[in-house]
Tab-separated table of C-alpha atoms in Angstrom:
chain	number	residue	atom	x	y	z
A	122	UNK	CA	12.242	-45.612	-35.802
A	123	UNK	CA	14.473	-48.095	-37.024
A	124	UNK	CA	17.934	-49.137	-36.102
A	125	UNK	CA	20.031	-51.032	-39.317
A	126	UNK	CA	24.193	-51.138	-40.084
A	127	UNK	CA	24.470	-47.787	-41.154
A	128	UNK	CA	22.716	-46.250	-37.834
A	129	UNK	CA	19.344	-45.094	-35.951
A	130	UNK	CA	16.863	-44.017	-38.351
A	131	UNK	CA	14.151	-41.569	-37.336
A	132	UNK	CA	11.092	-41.783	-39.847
A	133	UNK	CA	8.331	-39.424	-40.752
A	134	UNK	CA	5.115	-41.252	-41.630
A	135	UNK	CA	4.372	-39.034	-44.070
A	136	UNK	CA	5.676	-38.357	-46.615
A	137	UNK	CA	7.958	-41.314	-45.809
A	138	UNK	CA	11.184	-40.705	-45.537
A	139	UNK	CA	14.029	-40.627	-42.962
A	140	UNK	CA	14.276	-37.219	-40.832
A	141	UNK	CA	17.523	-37.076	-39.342
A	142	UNK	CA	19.902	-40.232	-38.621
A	143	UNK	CA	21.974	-40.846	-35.272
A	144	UNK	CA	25.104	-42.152	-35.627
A	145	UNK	CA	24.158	-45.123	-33.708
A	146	UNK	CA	25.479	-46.705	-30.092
A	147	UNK	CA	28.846	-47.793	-29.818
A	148	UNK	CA	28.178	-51.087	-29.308
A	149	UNK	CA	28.331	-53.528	-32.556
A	150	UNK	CA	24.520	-54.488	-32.503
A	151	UNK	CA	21.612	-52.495	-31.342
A	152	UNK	CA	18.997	-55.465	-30.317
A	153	UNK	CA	16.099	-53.085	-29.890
A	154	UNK	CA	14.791	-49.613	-29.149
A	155	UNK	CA	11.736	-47.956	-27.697
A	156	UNK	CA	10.586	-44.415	-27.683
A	157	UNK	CA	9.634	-42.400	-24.520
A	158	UNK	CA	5.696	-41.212	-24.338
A	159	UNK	CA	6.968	-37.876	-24.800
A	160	UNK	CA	8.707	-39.185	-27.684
A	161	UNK	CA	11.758	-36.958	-26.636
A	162	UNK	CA	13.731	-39.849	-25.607
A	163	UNK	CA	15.215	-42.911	-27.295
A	164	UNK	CA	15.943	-46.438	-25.070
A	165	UNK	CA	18.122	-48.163	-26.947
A	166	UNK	CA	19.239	-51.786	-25.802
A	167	UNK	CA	22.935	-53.357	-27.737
A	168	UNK	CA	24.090	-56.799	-26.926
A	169	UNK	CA	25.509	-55.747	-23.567
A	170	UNK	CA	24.645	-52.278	-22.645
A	171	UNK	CA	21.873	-50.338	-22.248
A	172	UNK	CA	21.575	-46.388	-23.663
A	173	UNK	CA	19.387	-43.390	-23.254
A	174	UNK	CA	19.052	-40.362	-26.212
A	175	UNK	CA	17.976	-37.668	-25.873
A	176	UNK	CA	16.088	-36.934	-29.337
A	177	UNK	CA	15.964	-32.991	-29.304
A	178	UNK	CA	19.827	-32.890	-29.040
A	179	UNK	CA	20.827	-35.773	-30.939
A	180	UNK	CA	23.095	-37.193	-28.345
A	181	UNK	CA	24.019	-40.317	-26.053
A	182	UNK	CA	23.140	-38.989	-22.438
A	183	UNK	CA	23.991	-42.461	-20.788
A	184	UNK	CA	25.769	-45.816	-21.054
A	185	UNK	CA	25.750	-48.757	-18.926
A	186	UNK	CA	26.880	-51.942	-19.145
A	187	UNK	CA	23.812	-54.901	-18.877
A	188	UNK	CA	24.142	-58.035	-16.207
A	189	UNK	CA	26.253	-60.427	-18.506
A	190	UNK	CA	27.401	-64.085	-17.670
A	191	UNK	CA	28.835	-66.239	-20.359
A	192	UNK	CA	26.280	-68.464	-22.181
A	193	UNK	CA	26.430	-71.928	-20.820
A	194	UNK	CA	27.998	-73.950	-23.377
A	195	UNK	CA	25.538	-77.375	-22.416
A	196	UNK	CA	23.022	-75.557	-23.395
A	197	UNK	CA	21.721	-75.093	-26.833
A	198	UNK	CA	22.029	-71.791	-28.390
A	199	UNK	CA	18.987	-69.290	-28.129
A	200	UNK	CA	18.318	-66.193	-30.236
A	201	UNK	CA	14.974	-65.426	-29.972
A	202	UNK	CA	13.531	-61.612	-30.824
A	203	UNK	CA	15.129	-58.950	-28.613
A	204	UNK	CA	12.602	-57.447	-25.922
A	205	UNK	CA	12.391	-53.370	-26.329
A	206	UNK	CA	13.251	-51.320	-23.402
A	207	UNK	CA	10.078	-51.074	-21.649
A	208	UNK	CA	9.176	-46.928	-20.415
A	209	UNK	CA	6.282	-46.498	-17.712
A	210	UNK	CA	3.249	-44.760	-18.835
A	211	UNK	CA	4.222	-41.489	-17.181
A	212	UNK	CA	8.167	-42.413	-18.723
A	213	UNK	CA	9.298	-41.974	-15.097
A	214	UNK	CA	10.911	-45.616	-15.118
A	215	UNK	CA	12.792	-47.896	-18.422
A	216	UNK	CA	12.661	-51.260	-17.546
A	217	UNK	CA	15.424	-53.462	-19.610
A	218	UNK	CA	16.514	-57.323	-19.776
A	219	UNK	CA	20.175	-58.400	-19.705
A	220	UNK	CA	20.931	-62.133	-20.354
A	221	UNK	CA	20.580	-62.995	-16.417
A	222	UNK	CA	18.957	-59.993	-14.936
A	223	UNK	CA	15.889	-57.599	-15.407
A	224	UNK	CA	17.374	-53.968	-14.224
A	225	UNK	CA	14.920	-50.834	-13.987
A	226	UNK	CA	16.811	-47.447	-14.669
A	227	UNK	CA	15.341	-43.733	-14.007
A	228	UNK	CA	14.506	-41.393	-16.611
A	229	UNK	CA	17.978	-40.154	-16.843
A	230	UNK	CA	19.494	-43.621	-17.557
A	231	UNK	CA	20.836	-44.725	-14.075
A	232	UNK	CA	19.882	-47.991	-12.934
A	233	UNK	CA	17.659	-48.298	-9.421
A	234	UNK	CA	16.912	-52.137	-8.862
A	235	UNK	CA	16.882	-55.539	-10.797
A	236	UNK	CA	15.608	-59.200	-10.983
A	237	UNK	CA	17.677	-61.838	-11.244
A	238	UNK	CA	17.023	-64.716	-14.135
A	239	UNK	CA	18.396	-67.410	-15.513
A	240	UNK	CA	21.058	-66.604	-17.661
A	241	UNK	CA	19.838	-67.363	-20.841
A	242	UNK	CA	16.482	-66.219	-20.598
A	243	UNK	CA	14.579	-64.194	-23.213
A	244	UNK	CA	11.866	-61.809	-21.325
A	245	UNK	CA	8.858	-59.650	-21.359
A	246	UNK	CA	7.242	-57.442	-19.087
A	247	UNK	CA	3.492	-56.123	-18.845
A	248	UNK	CA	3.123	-52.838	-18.779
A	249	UNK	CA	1.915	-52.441	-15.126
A	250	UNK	CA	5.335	-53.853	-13.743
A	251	UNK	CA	3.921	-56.893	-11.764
A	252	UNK	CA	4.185	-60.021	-14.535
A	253	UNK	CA	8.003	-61.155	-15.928
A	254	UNK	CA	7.850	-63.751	-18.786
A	255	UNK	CA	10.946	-65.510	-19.727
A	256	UNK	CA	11.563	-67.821	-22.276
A	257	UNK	CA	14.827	-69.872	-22.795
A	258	UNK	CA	15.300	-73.021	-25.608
A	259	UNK	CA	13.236	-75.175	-23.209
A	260	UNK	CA	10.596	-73.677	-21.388
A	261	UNK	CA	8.340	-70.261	-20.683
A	262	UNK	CA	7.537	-68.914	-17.110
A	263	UNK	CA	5.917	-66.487	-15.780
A	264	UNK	CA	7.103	-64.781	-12.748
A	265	UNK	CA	5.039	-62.160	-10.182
A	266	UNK	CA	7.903	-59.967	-10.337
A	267	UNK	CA	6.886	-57.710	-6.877
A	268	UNK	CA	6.091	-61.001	-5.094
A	269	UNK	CA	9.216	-62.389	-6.544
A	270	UNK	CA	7.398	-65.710	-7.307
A	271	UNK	CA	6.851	-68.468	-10.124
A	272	UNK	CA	2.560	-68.327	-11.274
A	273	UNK	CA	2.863	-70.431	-14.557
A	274	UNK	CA	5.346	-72.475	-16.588
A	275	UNK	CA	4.950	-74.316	-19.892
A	276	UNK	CA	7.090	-77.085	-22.107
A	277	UNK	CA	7.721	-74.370	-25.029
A	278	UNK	CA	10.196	-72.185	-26.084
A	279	UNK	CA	8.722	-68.946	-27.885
A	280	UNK	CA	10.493	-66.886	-30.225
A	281	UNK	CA	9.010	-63.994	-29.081
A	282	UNK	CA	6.853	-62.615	-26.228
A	283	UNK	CA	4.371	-59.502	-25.318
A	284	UNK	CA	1.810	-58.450	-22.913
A	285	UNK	CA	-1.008	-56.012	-23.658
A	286	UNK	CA	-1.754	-53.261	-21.917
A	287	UNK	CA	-3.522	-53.952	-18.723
A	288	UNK	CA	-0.788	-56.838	-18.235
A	289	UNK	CA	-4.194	-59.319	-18.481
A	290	UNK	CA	-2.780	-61.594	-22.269
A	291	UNK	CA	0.837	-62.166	-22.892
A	292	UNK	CA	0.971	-63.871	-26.545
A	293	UNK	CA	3.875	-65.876	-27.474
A	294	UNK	CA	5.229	-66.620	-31.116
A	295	UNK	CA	6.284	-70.497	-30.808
A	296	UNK	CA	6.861	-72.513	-33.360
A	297	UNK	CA	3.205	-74.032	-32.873
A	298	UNK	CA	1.602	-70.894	-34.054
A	299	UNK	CA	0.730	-68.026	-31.755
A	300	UNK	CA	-0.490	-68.760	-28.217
A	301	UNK	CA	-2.257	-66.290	-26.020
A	302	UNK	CA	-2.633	-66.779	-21.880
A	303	UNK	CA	-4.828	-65.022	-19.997
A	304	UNK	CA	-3.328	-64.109	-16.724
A	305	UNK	CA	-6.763	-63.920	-15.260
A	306	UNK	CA	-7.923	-67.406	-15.117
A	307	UNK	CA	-4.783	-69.071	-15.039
A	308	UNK	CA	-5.426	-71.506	-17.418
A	309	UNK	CA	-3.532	-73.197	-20.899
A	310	UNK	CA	-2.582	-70.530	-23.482
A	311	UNK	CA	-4.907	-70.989	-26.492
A	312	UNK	CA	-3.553	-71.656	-29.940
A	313	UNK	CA	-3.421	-69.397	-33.351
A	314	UNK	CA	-2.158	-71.579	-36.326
A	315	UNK	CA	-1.499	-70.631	-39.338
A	316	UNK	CA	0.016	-74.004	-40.256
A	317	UNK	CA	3.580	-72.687	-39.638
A	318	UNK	CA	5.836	-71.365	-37.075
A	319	UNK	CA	4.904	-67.553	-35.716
A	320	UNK	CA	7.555	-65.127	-35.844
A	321	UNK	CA	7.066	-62.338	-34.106
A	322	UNK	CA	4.059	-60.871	-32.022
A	323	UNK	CA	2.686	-57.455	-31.000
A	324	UNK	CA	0.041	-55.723	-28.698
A	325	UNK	CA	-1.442	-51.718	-29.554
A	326	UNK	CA	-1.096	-50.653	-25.494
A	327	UNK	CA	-4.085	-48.623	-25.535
A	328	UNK	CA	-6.838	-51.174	-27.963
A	329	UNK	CA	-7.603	-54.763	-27.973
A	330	UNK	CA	-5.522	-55.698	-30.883
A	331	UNK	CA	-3.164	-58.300	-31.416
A	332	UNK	CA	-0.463	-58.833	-34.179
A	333	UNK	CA	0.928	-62.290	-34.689
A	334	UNK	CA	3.705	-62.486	-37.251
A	335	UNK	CA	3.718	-65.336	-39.938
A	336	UNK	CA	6.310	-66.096	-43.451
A	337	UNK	CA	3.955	-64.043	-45.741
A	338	UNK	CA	1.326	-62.499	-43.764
A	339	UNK	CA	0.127	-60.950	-40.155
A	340	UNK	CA	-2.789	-61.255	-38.313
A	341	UNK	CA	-4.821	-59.003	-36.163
A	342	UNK	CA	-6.679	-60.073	-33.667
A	343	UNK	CA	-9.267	-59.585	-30.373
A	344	UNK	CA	-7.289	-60.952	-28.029
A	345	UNK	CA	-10.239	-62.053	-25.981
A	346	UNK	CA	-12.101	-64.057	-28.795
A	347	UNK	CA	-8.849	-64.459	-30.871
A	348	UNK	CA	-11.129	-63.416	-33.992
A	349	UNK	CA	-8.948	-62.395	-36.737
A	350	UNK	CA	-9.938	-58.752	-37.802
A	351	UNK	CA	-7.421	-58.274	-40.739
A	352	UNK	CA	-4.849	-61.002	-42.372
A	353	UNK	CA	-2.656	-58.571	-43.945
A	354	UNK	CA	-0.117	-60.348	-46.688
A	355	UNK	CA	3.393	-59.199	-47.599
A	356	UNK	CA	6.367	-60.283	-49.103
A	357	UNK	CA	8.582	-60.597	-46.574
A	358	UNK	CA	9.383	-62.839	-43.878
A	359	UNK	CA	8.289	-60.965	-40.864
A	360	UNK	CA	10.772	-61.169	-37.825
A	361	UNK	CA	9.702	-58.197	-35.869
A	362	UNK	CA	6.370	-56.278	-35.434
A	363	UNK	CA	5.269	-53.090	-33.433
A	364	UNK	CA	1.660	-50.941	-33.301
A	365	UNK	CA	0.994	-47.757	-32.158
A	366	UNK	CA	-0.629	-47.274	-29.094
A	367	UNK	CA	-4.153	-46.939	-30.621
A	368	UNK	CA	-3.718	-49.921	-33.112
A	369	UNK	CA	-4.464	-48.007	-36.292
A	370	UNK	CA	-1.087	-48.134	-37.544
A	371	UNK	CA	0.793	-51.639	-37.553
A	372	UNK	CA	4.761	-51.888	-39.095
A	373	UNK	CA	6.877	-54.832	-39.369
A	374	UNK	CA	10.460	-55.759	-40.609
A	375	UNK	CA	12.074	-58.500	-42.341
A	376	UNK	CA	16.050	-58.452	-42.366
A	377	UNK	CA	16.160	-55.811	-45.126
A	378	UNK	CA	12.718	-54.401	-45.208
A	379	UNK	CA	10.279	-52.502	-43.539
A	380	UNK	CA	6.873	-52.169	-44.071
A	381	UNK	CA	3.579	-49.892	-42.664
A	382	UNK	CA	0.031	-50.629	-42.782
A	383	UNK	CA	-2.801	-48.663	-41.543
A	384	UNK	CA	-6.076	-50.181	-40.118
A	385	UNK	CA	-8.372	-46.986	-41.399
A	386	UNK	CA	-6.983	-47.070	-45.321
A	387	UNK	CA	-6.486	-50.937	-45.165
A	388	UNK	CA	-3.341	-50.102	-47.300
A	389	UNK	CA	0.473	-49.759	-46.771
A	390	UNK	CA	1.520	-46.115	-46.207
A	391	UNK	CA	5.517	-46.931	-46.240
A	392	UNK	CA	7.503	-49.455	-47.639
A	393	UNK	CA	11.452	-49.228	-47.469
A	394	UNK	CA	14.562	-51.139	-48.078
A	395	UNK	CA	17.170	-51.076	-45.439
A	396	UNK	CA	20.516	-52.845	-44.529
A	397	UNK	CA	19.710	-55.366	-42.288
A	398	UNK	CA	17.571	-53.576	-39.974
A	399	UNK	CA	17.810	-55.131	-36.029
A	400	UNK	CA	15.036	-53.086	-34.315
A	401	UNK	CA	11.618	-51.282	-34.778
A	402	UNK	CA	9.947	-49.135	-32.487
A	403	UNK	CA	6.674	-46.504	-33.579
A	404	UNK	CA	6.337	-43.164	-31.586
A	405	UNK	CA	3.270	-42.983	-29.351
A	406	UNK	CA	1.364	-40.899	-31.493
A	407	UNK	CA	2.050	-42.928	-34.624
């Protein structure tokens, strides 16, 4: 699934070539998109609004506007990696991030509660609901969102953020290298350089691997031992990355290209040109 100028793209694997095309949200840019587990349903999030597919039909079954406040002109200007929409495992629930609020919606698109933020904060949220990271040009924090409660803040801005599975390592793509906390313990994120800023990073929800985007190359790693299992070149600059639940398959995107590379052939399956592309997603099954 990608999402570029000319509309949302829906991709077959194999043999590699775009099944049917959406004609896209109304909004002027789509900032990111996730699949449902079914994979019957498309969460799409645009620079102010949040929308919901449906996929069988081909149609927009909901709009609503996101929490907006106008960017605080003190501040310096942030534009890190959009966060995807974030389903539930049984797709009951989309969680999505406005610039000053986290709002959870129901299945059909309506909204039920949110989180308030700071309003130019950047977020991530781990898969079991309970842990809220937010980034702005300053700092990261990391909030226990059912407690409603700050439980660790660093110096850093990161250009991107993810949690695994469990909600246990949130990785963060700084312009350090990678960095990967362990909500566990509690204690400093440990570092992944690569002698450059990372760009983008990626967990598969169901295995322990972990994709950390560089200029020219990603890694995969344990997250646990941060061994590095694969360092995969390309010739792009990566700015976004996703994995498929199991891990096999791993795509990223540079502004104009987008790329596939599976674990089990150790080769890249797909690899397209496209418009200025401004969101990835893979389908749970790959």
């Amino acid at each position: 699934m990608t999402a570029a100028r000319e509309g949302l793209g829906i991709w077959q694997r194999n043999p590699g070539w775009i099944d049917r095309r959406l004609d896209g949200p109304s909004e002027i840019v789509t900032r990111a998109t996730t699949l449902s587990p079914n994979g019957q349903a498309l969460a799409v999030q645009t620079t102010v609004a949040f929308e919901l597919w449906d996929l069988k039909k081909g149609i927009r079954v909901n709009h609503e506007r996101l929490p907006y406040t106008r960017r605080d002109p003190t501040k310096p200007r942030f534009h890190p990696n959009p966060q995807s929409p974030l389903y539930a495992a049984d797709g009951s629930t989309i969680t999505v991030t406005g610039r000053n609020a986290v709002v959870r919606f129901d299945s059909h698109g309506e909204p039920i509660d949110r989180f308030e933020l700071d309003q130019d904060d950047f977020t991530a949220i781990d898969p079991t609901g309970t842990l809220l990271a937010a980034t702005d040009s300053e700092r990261t924090r990391v909030y226990d969102i059912r407690r409603k409660e700050l439980v660790a803040e660093w110096d850093k801005s990161a250009r991107d953020l993810a949690f695994n599975g469990s909600g246990r390592y949130l990785a963060m793509a700084t312009s350090g290298g990678g960095l990967v906390w362990d909500s566990t313990t509690g204690g400093e994120p440990r570092y992944v350089r690569e002698g450059e800023s990372a760009r983008a990073v990626a967990f598969a929800r169901d295995a322990d691997v972990l994709a950390i985007g560089f200029s020219g190359r990603v890694l995969l790693l344990n997250p646990e031992e941060l061994d590095v299992t694969a360092k995969i070149p390309t010739d792009v600059e990566v700015y976004r990355l996703a994995l498929a639940l199991d891990g096999n398959l791993v795509a990223w995107t540079s502004a104009d290209q987008f790329v596939v590379w599976s674990r089990e052939s150790r080769r890249v399956v797909l690899d397209e040109s496209i418009d200025r592309i401004q969101a990835l997603a893979l389908a749970p099954d790959g």
